Tab-separated table of C-alpha atoms in Angstrom:
chain	number	residue	atom	x	y	z
V	1	ILE	CA	23.894	-4.716	-22.360
V	2	GLU	CA	23.094	-3.379	-25.726
V	3	ARG	CA	18.846	-2.750	-26.011
V	4	ARG	CA	17.893	-4.463	-28.762
V	5	GLY	CA	15.441	-4.208	-31.514
V	6	PRO	CA	12.320	-0.776	-31.333
V	7	PRO	CA	11.914	1.026	-28.252
V	8	ILE	CA	8.787	-0.341	-26.248
V	9	LEU	CA	5.468	1.939	-25.377
V	10	SER	CA	4.673	1.077	-22.712
V	11	PRO	CA	6.449	2.068	-19.166
V	12	MET	CA	5.288	-1.825	-18.198
V	13	ASN	CA	6.537	-3.878	-20.536
V	14	GLN	CA	3.445	-5.483	-21.732
V	15	ASP	CA	0.322	-3.141	-23.100
V	16	ALA	CA	-2.701	-4.469	-20.467
V	17	ALA	CA	-3.937	-7.482	-22.466
V	18	ALA	CA	-0.773	-8.803	-23.657
V	19	GLY	CA	0.174	-12.053	-21.524
V	20	THR	CA	-4.487	-13.437	-20.916
V	21	GLN	CA	-7.209	-14.075	-22.420
V	22	ASN	CA	-9.529	-12.474	-20.187
V	23	ALA	CA	-11.306	-10.029	-20.302
V	24	LYS	CA	-12.524	-8.807	-16.757
V	25	ALA	CA	-8.375	-10.181	-15.797
V	26	ALA	CA	-7.698	-7.412	-18.865
V	27	GLU	CA	-9.804	-4.384	-17.709
V	28	ALA	CA	-8.254	-4.414	-13.883
V	29	TYR	CA	-4.195	-4.780	-14.955
V	30	GLN	CA	-5.480	-1.402	-17.525
V	31	LEU	CA	-6.879	-0.285	-14.350
V	32	GLY	CA	-4.493	-1.460	-12.113
V	33	LEU	CA	-1.318	1.213	-14.386
V	34	PRO	CA	-2.332	4.703	-13.662
V	35	GLY	CA	-2.257	3.935	-10.741
V	36	MET	CA	1.227	2.220	-10.466
V	37	ARG	CA	3.277	4.922	-12.317
V	38	ARG	CA	1.576	7.414	-10.519
V	39	GLY	CA	3.411	6.610	-7.659
V	40	THR	CA	0.782	8.348	-4.642
V	41	PRO	CA	-0.539	6.416	-1.563
V	42	GLU	CA	-3.554	6.703	-3.230
V	43	GLY	CA	-2.816	5.212	-6.934
V	44	PHE	CA	-0.911	2.377	-5.555
V	45	ARG	CA	-3.597	1.364	-2.952
V	46	GLN	CA	-6.077	1.557	-5.762
V	47	ALA	CA	-2.984	-0.059	-7.670
V	48	LEU	CA	-2.636	-3.362	-5.572
V	49	VAL	CA	-7.228	-3.582	-5.485
V	50	ASN	CA	-6.934	-3.778	-9.368
V	51	PHE	CA	-3.794	-6.083	-9.725
V	52	THR	CA	-4.736	-9.097	-7.070
V	53	ALA	CA	-7.998	-8.623	-8.841
V	54	ALA	CA	-6.982	-9.486	-12.913
V	55	THR	CA	-4.121	-12.419	-11.000
V	56	GLU	CA	-7.615	-13.615	-9.353
V	57	ALA	CA	-9.546	-13.258	-12.193
V	58	ASP	CA	-6.388	-14.947	-15.377
V	59	PRO	CA	-4.862	-17.980	-12.236
V	60	LYS	CA	-1.945	-17.322	-14.498
V	61	TYR	CA	-1.918	-13.634	-16.069
V	62	MET	CA	2.244	-13.724	-15.903
V	63	ASN	CA	2.526	-9.786	-16.110
V	64	ALA	CA	0.055	-8.663	-12.555
V	65	TYR	CA	1.135	-11.601	-11.532
V	66	ALA	CA	5.036	-9.369	-11.675
V	67	ARG	CA	2.914	-5.364	-11.228
V	68	LEU	CA	1.605	-7.379	-8.248
V	69	PHE	CA	5.810	-8.238	-6.392
V	70	GLU	CA	6.345	-4.616	-7.002
V	71	ILE	CA	3.349	-3.202	-5.250
V	72	HIS	CA	4.894	-5.155	-3.254
V	73	LEU	CA	8.011	-4.376	-2.990
V	74	MET	CA	7.799	-0.618	-2.878
V	75	SER	CA	5.255	-0.347	-1.550
V	76	GLU	CA	6.445	1.968	2.088
V	77	ASP	CA	8.246	3.547	-0.547
V	78	HIS	CA	4.437	4.962	-2.010
V	79	GLY	CA	3.416	5.644	1.567
V	80	LEU	CA	1.493	2.122	2.549
V	81	ALA	CA	1.996	0.529	5.882
V	82	LEU	CA	4.419	-1.644	6.304
V	83	ILE	CA	2.983	-4.916	4.453
V	84	ASP	CA	2.553	-8.015	7.430
V	85	GLY	CA	4.374	-10.820	5.991
V	86	LYS	CA	5.995	-8.595	2.748
V	87	THR	CA	9.193	-11.043	2.658
V	88	GLU	CA	7.034	-14.122	2.280
V	89	LYS	CA	5.040	-12.323	0.750
V	90	LEU	CA	7.444	-11.480	-2.431
V	91	LYS	CA	8.923	-15.757	-1.639
V	92	ARG	CA	6.210	-16.334	-2.626
V	93	LEU	CA	4.641	-14.385	-5.772
V	94	SER	CA	8.357	-14.112	-6.675
V	95	ALA	CA	7.396	-19.005	-6.866
V	96	ARG	CA	4.618	-17.792	-8.626
V	97	LEU	CA	6.128	-16.679	-11.168
V	98	ALA	CA	8.896	-19.047	-12.188
V	99	GLU	CA	5.976	-22.171	-11.693
V	100	ILE	CA	3.451	-20.123	-14.407
V	101	ALA	CA	6.637	-18.603	-16.905
V	102	PRO	CA	9.673	-20.081	-15.899
V	103	THR	CA	12.128	-18.207	-18.907
V	104	ASN	CA	10.514	-15.001	-18.372
V	105	ALA	CA	12.802	-11.845	-18.195
V	106	GLN	CA	10.548	-9.969	-15.741
V	107	THR	CA	10.299	-13.190	-13.887
V	108	HIS	CA	13.835	-13.626	-13.177
V	109	ALA	CA	14.176	-9.740	-12.341
V	110	ALA	CA	11.915	-10.909	-9.327
V	111	ILE	CA	14.226	-13.987	-8.857
V	112	ALA	CA	16.912	-11.311	-9.021
V	113	ILE	CA	14.333	-8.535	-6.264
V	114	VAL	CA	14.093	-10.925	-3.671
V	115	ARG	CA	18.784	-12.635	-3.852
V	116	PHE	CA	19.037	-8.951	-2.971
V	117	LEU	CA	16.451	-7.452	-0.670
V	118	ASN	CA	15.628	-10.292	1.261
V	119	ASP	CA	18.821	-12.140	1.304
V	120	TRP	CA	21.901	-10.169	0.984
V	121	LYS	CA	23.094	-12.894	-1.630
V	122	TRP	CA	24.232	-10.149	-3.805
V	123	GLY	CA	25.875	-11.446	-6.555
V	124	GLU	CA	23.294	-13.821	-7.124
V	125	ALA	CA	20.953	-11.256	-7.467
V	126	GLU	CA	22.994	-9.449	-10.451
V	127	ASP	CA	23.594	-13.291	-12.029
V	128	GLU	CA	19.394	-13.238	-12.554
V	129	PHE	CA	19.352	-9.857	-12.997
V	130	LYS	CA	22.129	-10.047	-16.187
V	131	GLN	CA	19.639	-13.212	-16.952
V	132	ALA	CA	16.774	-10.815	-17.049
V	133	LEU	CA	18.687	-8.580	-19.725
V	134	LYS	CA	19.553	-11.539	-21.520
V	135	LEU	CA	16.315	-12.454	-22.566
V	136	ASP	CA	15.316	-8.347	-22.447
V	137	PRO	CA	17.251	-6.000	-22.574
V	138	ASN	CA	13.977	-4.058	-22.881
V	139	CYS	CA	12.482	-4.912	-19.136
V	140	ARG	CA	12.936	-2.221	-17.564
V	141	MET	CA	11.083	-4.195	-13.530
V	142	ALA	CA	15.171	-5.708	-14.702
V	143	LEU	CA	16.697	-2.337	-15.497
V	144	THR	CA	14.621	-0.306	-13.213
V	145	TYR	CA	16.219	-2.276	-9.852
V	146	TYR	CA	19.705	-3.828	-11.723
V	147	GLY	CA	20.687	0.533	-11.537
V	148	TYR	CA	19.499	0.056	-7.601
V	149	LEU	CA	21.166	-2.919	-7.133
V	150	LEU	CA	24.604	-0.689	-8.914
V	151	THR	CA	23.781	2.165	-6.398
V	152	ARG	CA	24.301	-0.199	-3.057
V	153	LEU	CA	27.661	-1.356	-4.749
V	154	GLY	CA	28.691	1.781	-5.627
V	155	ARG	CA	28.525	1.398	-9.147
V	156	ALA	CA	27.247	4.177	-10.068
V	157	SER	CA	28.366	4.574	-13.675
V	158	GLU	CA	26.987	1.142	-14.550
V	159	ALA	CA	23.506	2.141	-12.586
V	160	GLN	CA	22.973	4.682	-14.104
V	161	HIS	CA	23.530	3.453	-17.748
V	162	PHE	CA	21.119	1.108	-16.312
V	163	LEU	CA	19.072	3.514	-15.602
V	164	GLU	CA	19.240	5.801	-18.422
V	165	LEU	CA	17.427	2.913	-20.420
V	166	ALA	CA	14.468	2.388	-17.483
V	167	ARG	CA	13.829	5.956	-18.157
V	168	GLU	CA	13.130	6.430	-21.883
V	169	LEU	CA	10.974	3.445	-21.473
V	170	ASP	CA	9.224	5.407	-18.744
V	171	PRO	CA	10.428	8.817	-18.300
V	172	SER	CA	7.598	10.156	-15.678
V	173	SER	CA	8.467	7.445	-13.675
V	174	PRO	CA	9.570	9.166	-9.804
V	175	LEU	CA	10.827	5.707	-8.389
V	176	ILE	CA	13.058	5.943	-11.688
V	177	LYS	CA	14.430	9.604	-11.198
V	178	LYS	CA	14.815	9.190	-7.976
V	179	PHE	CA	17.335	6.124	-8.232
V	180	LEU	CA	19.249	7.880	-10.552
V	181	GLY	CA	19.484	10.800	-8.222
V	182	HIS	CA	20.720	8.008	-5.860
V	183	CYS	CA	23.826	7.359	-8.450
V	184	GLU	CA	25.277	10.866	-7.496
V	185	PHE	CA	24.137	10.290	-3.182
V	186	VAL	CA	26.278	7.713	-3.023
V	187	GLN	CA	29.676	9.451	-4.697
V	188	ARG	CA	28.586	12.205	-2.452
V	189	HIS	CA	27.803	14.744	-5.345
V	190	TYR	CA	24.283	15.602	-3.077
V	191	GLU	CA	24.167	19.231	-5.709
V	192	LYS	CA	23.705	17.340	-8.508
V	193	ALA	CA	21.579	14.192	-6.701
V	194	LEU	CA	18.807	17.249	-5.244
V	195	PRO	CA	17.800	18.098	-9.335
V	196	PHE	CA	16.875	14.447	-9.572
V	197	TYR	CA	15.464	14.248	-6.516
V	198	LEU	CA	13.314	17.500	-7.110
V	199	ASP	CA	12.274	16.469	-10.717
V	200	ALA	CA	10.887	13.614	-9.147
V	201	SER	CA	8.290	15.439	-6.268
V	202	GLU	CA	8.027	17.391	-9.322
V	203	ALA	CA	6.335	14.748	-11.522
V	204	GLU	CA	4.903	13.463	-8.368
V	205	PRO	CA	4.089	15.779	-5.247
V	206	SER	CA	2.349	12.678	-3.357
V	207	TYR	CA	5.176	10.459	-3.444
V	208	PRO	CA	6.955	10.926	-0.124
V	209	SER	CA	10.472	9.605	-0.624
V	210	ALA	CA	10.902	11.940	-2.990
V	211	HIS	CA	10.588	15.124	-0.474
V	212	TYR	CA	12.733	12.835	1.551
V	213	TRP	CA	15.829	11.693	-0.532
V	214	ALA	CA	15.823	16.156	-1.087
V	215	GLY	CA	15.780	16.690	2.095
V	216	ARG	CA	18.309	13.717	3.024
V	217	ALA	CA	20.251	15.964	-0.089
V	218	TYR	CA	19.489	19.767	1.456
V	219	LEU	CA	20.876	18.165	4.932
V	220	ALA	CA	24.086	16.595	3.947
V	221	MET	CA	24.330	20.969	1.586
V	222	THR	CA	23.836	22.301	5.327
V	223	ASN	CA	20.801	23.561	4.135
V	224	TYR	CA	18.632	22.864	6.825
V	225	ASP	CA	15.850	24.892	6.364
V	226	GLN	CA	14.934	23.726	3.039
V	227	ALA	CA	15.813	20.125	4.295
V	228	LEU	CA	13.115	20.011	6.925
V	229	ASP	CA	10.993	21.786	4.268
V	230	GLU	CA	10.804	18.346	2.692
């Protein structure tokens, strides 16, 4: 799938005011983006508050629901306690997106993620990701998590292609850097995976998952002291 059109400057695909006429909702959304981009526990907690406030101010604010979906999706990966009823919340959020924006790429991405991680229907998930990218080849959410799906399927070179496109849209994202490391890790190229994990932790030292996977890579390389440090 080739990208078309000019590059998207915002890592979250949409600027703060896109999709709402409500100033309070747009402000809350804008306040949530920096914490989400950082990927730290405190950043994710603040983003959860902000995106929730955005949806309360404008119940049809699709972009805020999409970001709220991602916050719930990756909560424990970013150091938050496991959200009670997380699986059902992801289903409800994807259903809400389908209700208010059924033809939006991010809606298809959210449905794909639910098919992938909740239902283990990986073929259906891939179809939804492809539909999302047909609608918007620059959909960061679809590119990122389709890449992750492909690593789980052992299709590392394809995964890398989509994740590199995601990184062009959001070059500072520690999550995308980590997923690029997974492309090498699943091929047992641990020495090639490690720099991605270290780059992710350098981008945000408080991102716990980057340190965890750096530790896994060191462990696989039998560098036990550095594994323990990570």
